[in-house]
Short mmCIF file of C-alpha atoms in Angstrom, two decimals:
data_model
loop_
_atom_site.label_atom_id
_atom_site.label_comp_id
_atom_site.label_asym_id
_atom_site.label_seq_id
_atom_site.Cartn_x
_atom_site.Cartn_y
_atom_site.Cartn_z
CA UNK A 39 -95.23 69.71 -45.57
CA UNK A 40 -92.82 70.38 -48.42
CA UNK A 41 -89.65 72.27 -47.75
CA UNK A 42 -90.47 74.60 -50.56
CA UNK A 43 -93.58 75.79 -48.68
CA UNK A 44 -91.42 76.96 -45.74
CA UNK A 45 -89.85 80.33 -45.59
CA UNK A 46 -86.05 80.49 -45.71
CA UNK A 47 -85.68 81.07 -41.95
CA UNK A 48 -87.66 78.00 -40.93
CA UNK A 49 -85.89 76.00 -43.58
CA UNK A 50 -82.50 76.94 -42.16
CA UNK A 51 -83.73 76.15 -38.62
CA UNK A 52 -85.03 72.79 -39.76
CA UNK A 53 -81.74 71.89 -41.47
CA UNK A 54 -79.71 73.04 -38.44
CA UNK A 55 -81.88 70.99 -36.07
CA UNK A 56 -81.43 67.92 -38.27
CA UNK A 57 -77.63 68.43 -38.32
CA UNK A 58 -77.52 68.79 -34.51
CA UNK A 59 -79.49 65.56 -34.03
CA UNK A 60 -77.21 63.76 -36.51
CA UNK A 61 -74.06 65.06 -34.75
CA UNK A 62 -75.44 64.00 -31.38
CA UNK A 63 -76.13 60.48 -32.65
CA UNK A 64 -72.63 60.31 -34.19
CA UNK A 65 -71.10 61.51 -30.91
CA UNK A 66 -72.95 58.79 -28.96
CA UNK A 67 -71.86 56.18 -31.51
CA UNK A 68 -68.22 57.29 -31.37
CA UNK A 69 -68.28 57.35 -27.55
CA UNK A 70 -69.78 53.85 -27.41
CA UNK A 71 -67.23 52.56 -29.93
CA UNK A 72 -64.39 54.23 -28.02
CA UNK A 73 -65.63 52.69 -24.76
CA UNK A 74 -65.80 49.23 -26.35
CA UNK A 75 -62.27 49.58 -27.80
CA UNK A 76 -60.95 50.84 -24.46
CA UNK A 77 -62.54 47.90 -22.62
CA UNK A 78 -61.17 45.46 -25.21
CA UNK A 79 -57.63 46.96 -24.97
CA UNK A 80 -57.81 46.92 -21.16
CA UNK A 81 -58.98 43.30 -21.16
CA UNK A 82 -56.27 42.32 -23.66
CA UNK A 83 -53.62 44.18 -21.65
CA UNK A 84 -54.76 42.48 -18.44
CA UNK A 85 -54.66 39.08 -20.14
CA UNK A 86 -51.17 39.77 -21.58
CA UNK A 87 -49.98 40.92 -18.15
CA UNK A 88 -51.28 37.73 -16.54
CA UNK A 89 -49.66 35.58 -19.26
CA UNK A 90 -46.31 37.39 -18.93
CA UNK A 91 -46.44 37.11 -15.12
CA UNK A 92 -47.30 33.40 -15.36
CA UNK A 93 -44.53 32.81 -17.93
CA UNK A 94 -42.03 34.78 -15.84
CA UNK A 95 -43.03 32.80 -12.74
CA UNK A 96 -42.64 29.52 -14.67
CA UNK A 97 -39.22 30.61 -16.04
CA UNK A 98 -38.13 31.64 -12.54
CA UNK A 99 -39.15 28.23 -11.19
CA UNK A 100 -37.35 26.44 -14.04
CA UNK A 101 -34.15 28.49 -13.50
CA UNK A 102 -34.31 27.91 -9.73
CA UNK A 103 -34.82 24.18 -10.31
CA UNK A 104 -31.96 24.12 -12.86
CA UNK A 105 -29.69 26.03 -10.44
CA UNK A 106 -30.57 23.62 -7.64
CA UNK A 107 -29.87 20.61 -9.88
CA UNK A 108 -26.55 22.11 -11.07
CA UNK A 109 -25.55 22.83 -7.46
CA UNK A 110 -26.40 19.26 -6.41
CA UNK A 111 -24.55 17.86 -9.47
CA UNK A 112 -21.45 19.97 -8.75
CA UNK A 113 -21.55 19.00 -5.04
CA UNK A 114 -21.89 15.32 -6.00
CA UNK A 115 -19.07 15.66 -8.56
CA UNK A 116 -16.83 17.35 -5.99
CA UNK A 117 -17.64 14.63 -3.45
CA UNK A 118 -16.81 11.93 -6.01
CA UNK A 119 -13.59 13.73 -7.00
CA UNK A 120 -12.60 14.04 -3.34
CA UNK A 121 -13.22 10.34 -2.75
CA UNK A 122 -11.39 9.44 -5.97
CA UNK A 123 -8.43 11.66 -5.08
CA UNK A 124 -8.33 10.26 -1.52
CA UNK A 125 -8.44 6.72 -2.91
CA UNK A 126 -5.70 7.59 -5.44
CA UNK A 127 -3.54 9.10 -2.69
CA UNK A 128 -4.08 6.00 -0.53
CA UNK A 129 -3.07 3.77 -3.45
CA UNK A 130 -0.04 5.95 -4.19
CA UNK A 131 0.97 5.84 -0.52
CA UNK A 132 0.67 2.05 -0.47
CA UNK A 133 2.58 1.83 -3.78
CA UNK A 134 5.35 4.09 -2.45
CA UNK A 135 5.53 2.12 0.82
CA UNK A 136 5.66 -1.15 -1.13
CA UNK A 137 8.30 0.28 -3.48
CA UNK A 138 10.35 1.50 -0.50
CA UNK A 139 10.08 -1.92 1.13
CA UNK A 140 11.16 -3.61 -2.09
CA UNK A 141 14.03 -1.14 -2.57
CA UNK A 142 15.13 -1.68 1.03
CA UNK A 143 15.09 -5.45 0.58
CA UNK A 144 16.83 -5.13 -2.79
CA UNK A 145 19.52 -2.84 -1.31
CA UNK A 146 19.97 -5.14 1.71
CA UNK A 147 20.21 -8.17 -0.59
CA UNK A 148 22.63 -6.31 -2.89
CA UNK A 149 24.75 -5.27 0.11
CA UNK A 150 24.77 -8.84 1.38
CA UNK A 151 25.77 -10.14 -2.06
CA UNK A 152 28.45 -7.45 -2.39
CA UNK A 153 29.79 -8.30 1.08
CA UNK A 154 29.92 -12.00 0.20
CA UNK A 155 31.51 -11.21 -3.17
CA UNK A 156 34.13 -8.94 -1.54
CA UNK A 157 34.89 -11.55 1.14
CA UNK A 158 35.14 -14.30 -1.50
CA UNK A 159 37.31 -12.05 -3.71
CA UNK A 160 39.58 -11.20 -0.75
CA UNK A 161 39.82 -14.89 0.17
CA UNK A 162 40.72 -15.81 -3.42
CA UNK A 163 43.27 -12.98 -3.62
CA UNK A 164 44.81 -14.04 -0.30
CA UNK A 165 45.06 -17.64 -1.50
CA UNK A 166 46.49 -16.50 -4.83
CA UNK A 167 49.06 -14.23 -3.13
CA UNK A 168 50.00 -16.97 -0.65
CA UNK A 169 50.32 -19.52 -3.47
CA UNK A 170 52.37 -17.04 -5.52
CA UNK A 171 54.63 -16.29 -2.55
CA UNK A 172 55.03 -20.04 -1.91
CA UNK A 173 55.93 -20.64 -5.55
CA UNK A 174 58.37 -17.70 -5.55
CA UNK A 175 59.98 -18.99 -2.33
CA UNK A 176 60.34 -22.48 -3.78
CA UNK A 177 61.70 -21.06 -7.05
CA UNK A 178 64.21 -18.84 -5.23
CA UNK A 179 65.24 -21.70 -2.89
CA UNK A 180 65.65 -24.06 -5.86
CA UNK A 181 67.65 -21.42 -7.72
CA UNK A 182 69.85 -20.83 -4.68
CA UNK A 183 70.39 -24.60 -4.29
CA UNK A 184 71.34 -24.96 -7.95
CA UNK A 185 73.69 -21.96 -7.74
CA UNK A 186 75.26 -23.37 -4.57
CA UNK A 187 75.80 -26.77 -6.19
CA UNK A 188 77.18 -25.17 -9.34
CA UNK A 189 79.52 -22.90 -7.39
CA UNK A 190 80.60 -25.74 -5.03
CA UNK A 191 81.50 -27.95 -7.94
CA UNK A 192 83.77 -25.26 -9.34
CA UNK A 193 85.35 -23.94 -6.13
CA UNK A 194 88.80 -24.67 -7.47
CA UNK A 195 89.19 -21.24 -8.99
CA UNK A 196 88.98 -17.80 -7.36
CA UNK A 197 86.62 -16.59 -10.07
CA UNK A 198 83.90 -19.09 -9.27
CA UNK A 199 84.05 -18.34 -5.57
CA UNK A 200 83.15 -14.71 -6.27
CA UNK A 201 79.87 -15.73 -7.96
CA UNK A 202 78.27 -17.13 -4.83
CA UNK A 203 77.57 -13.91 -2.87
CA UNK A 204 76.58 -12.02 -6.07
CA UNK A 205 74.14 -14.72 -7.15
CA UNK A 206 72.68 -15.01 -3.67
CA UNK A 207 72.29 -11.23 -3.42
CA UNK A 208 70.56 -11.07 -6.83
CA UNK A 209 68.26 -13.98 -6.03
CA UNK A 210 67.30 -12.75 -2.55
CA UNK A 211 66.33 -9.32 -3.97
CA UNK A 212 63.52 -10.88 -6.01
CA UNK A 213 61.58 -12.14 -3.01
CA UNK A 214 60.59 -8.77 -1.38
CA UNK A 215 59.91 -7.19 -4.80
CA UNK A 216 57.55 -9.99 -5.80
CA UNK A 217 55.82 -9.91 -2.41
CA UNK A 218 55.48 -6.10 -2.54
CA UNK A 219 53.96 -6.20 -6.04
CA UNK A 220 51.48 -8.94 -5.11
CA UNK A 221 50.39 -7.39 -1.81
CA UNK A 222 49.64 -4.04 -3.52
CA UNK A 223 46.75 -5.61 -5.46
CA UNK A 224 44.71 -6.47 -2.37
CA UNK A 225 43.83 -2.90 -1.08
CA UNK A 226 43.14 -1.69 -4.65
CA UNK A 227 40.61 -4.46 -5.24
CA UNK A 228 38.92 -3.84 -1.88
CA UNK A 229 38.78 -0.06 -2.47
CA UNK A 230 37.19 -0.48 -5.91
CA UNK A 231 34.55 -2.93 -4.67
CA UNK A 232 33.58 -0.94 -1.56
CA UNK A 233 33.01 2.23 -3.63
CA UNK A 234 30.04 0.62 -5.41
CA UNK A 235 27.97 0.18 -2.24
CA UNK A 236 27.31 3.87 -1.27
CA UNK A 237 26.65 4.81 -4.93
CA UNK A 238 23.90 2.19 -5.28
CA UNK A 239 22.38 3.14 -1.93
CA UNK A 240 22.37 6.86 -2.84
CA UNK A 241 20.66 6.17 -6.19
CA UNK A 242 17.89 4.07 -4.62
CA UNK A 243 17.17 6.54 -1.79
CA UNK A 244 16.78 9.42 -4.29
CA UNK A 245 13.58 7.84 -5.67
CA UNK A 246 11.58 8.25 -2.45
CA UNK A 247 11.32 12.09 -2.20
CA UNK A 248 10.53 12.34 -5.93
CA UNK A 249 7.57 9.96 -5.62
CA UNK A 250 6.27 11.70 -2.48
CA UNK A 251 6.54 15.12 -4.20
CA UNK A 252 4.66 13.95 -7.31
CA UNK A 253 1.60 12.52 -5.49
CA UNK A 254 0.40 15.65 -3.51
CA UNK A 255 0.65 17.76 -6.71
CA UNK A 256 -2.03 15.61 -8.38
CA UNK A 257 -4.45 16.19 -5.48
CA UNK A 258 -4.09 20.01 -5.61
CA UNK A 259 -4.55 20.13 -9.41
CA UNK A 260 -7.69 17.96 -9.39
CA UNK A 261 -9.25 19.88 -6.49
CA UNK A 262 -8.53 23.25 -8.14
CA UNK A 263 -10.12 22.07 -11.41
CA UNK A 264 -13.28 20.83 -9.64
CA UNK A 265 -13.77 24.04 -7.64
CA UNK A 266 -13.53 26.19 -10.82
CA UNK A 267 -16.73 24.61 -12.23
CA UNK A 268 -19.08 25.94 -9.51
CA UNK A 269 -18.98 29.75 -10.21
CA UNK A 270 -18.98 29.17 -14.00
CA UNK A 271 -22.16 27.07 -13.89
CA UNK A 272 -23.90 29.54 -11.54
CA UNK A 273 -23.09 32.51 -13.80
CA UNK A 274 -24.28 30.59 -16.87
CA UNK A 275 -27.61 29.66 -15.20
CA UNK A 276 -28.35 33.11 -13.75
CA UNK A 277 -27.80 34.74 -17.17
CA UNK A 278 -30.95 33.01 -18.49
CA UNK A 279 -33.35 35.01 -16.27
CA UNK A 280 -32.98 38.54 -17.82
CA UNK A 281 -32.96 37.04 -21.34
CA UNK A 282 -36.30 35.31 -20.75
CA UNK A 283 -37.82 38.46 -19.22
CA UNK A 284 -36.71 40.62 -22.19
CA UNK A 285 -38.16 38.05 -24.57
CA UNK A 286 -41.67 38.55 -23.14
#
């Protein structure tokens, strides 16, 4: 039946009924499409959540493994440093003991040589002084003998007789002066030589406390440096976790 054959009321009813059916179909189509999109979004969200959880779990395992490896490496490094420092200290102790033994032997040998040199020097000085005194005595005796002969040969005058006591007095004065001058050299030489011994001993003994003080300082510095690495490596490793989480 043609629409023109209908009256206006039926025509309007027919058009309205057609519009209602069309709107109902469109509503069903939109609801079905919305349901499909919702299911797809939910499925995608669930898949993304599983992937993020799996990635986060993998990152956590990697960070834990890295932290464990760093901790083992630091512990091994500290153990090696401790052994190395202990070995170095043992070597330094042996070196210091050997050096002390050598210094002691050197000082003892030097003291022995100095003692022998002083004794030899004193013996030479004694011989030289004795020889000098003997020569002076002979010279004075010879001079006195010559003066006596000269004065005796000219005893005829009063003037020559006066020369004898004056000449003897002058000649006899030389002997104590010469002996006094020569004997003064001996204590001066001994004093100068004996001063060298305590100075050398003092210089050698000063080396021991300096060496002992230097060796423990190296141990403390190396140990302090090794212990500083542990918290720095831990902080560096733990910082990776929030960065990886924010990335996903």
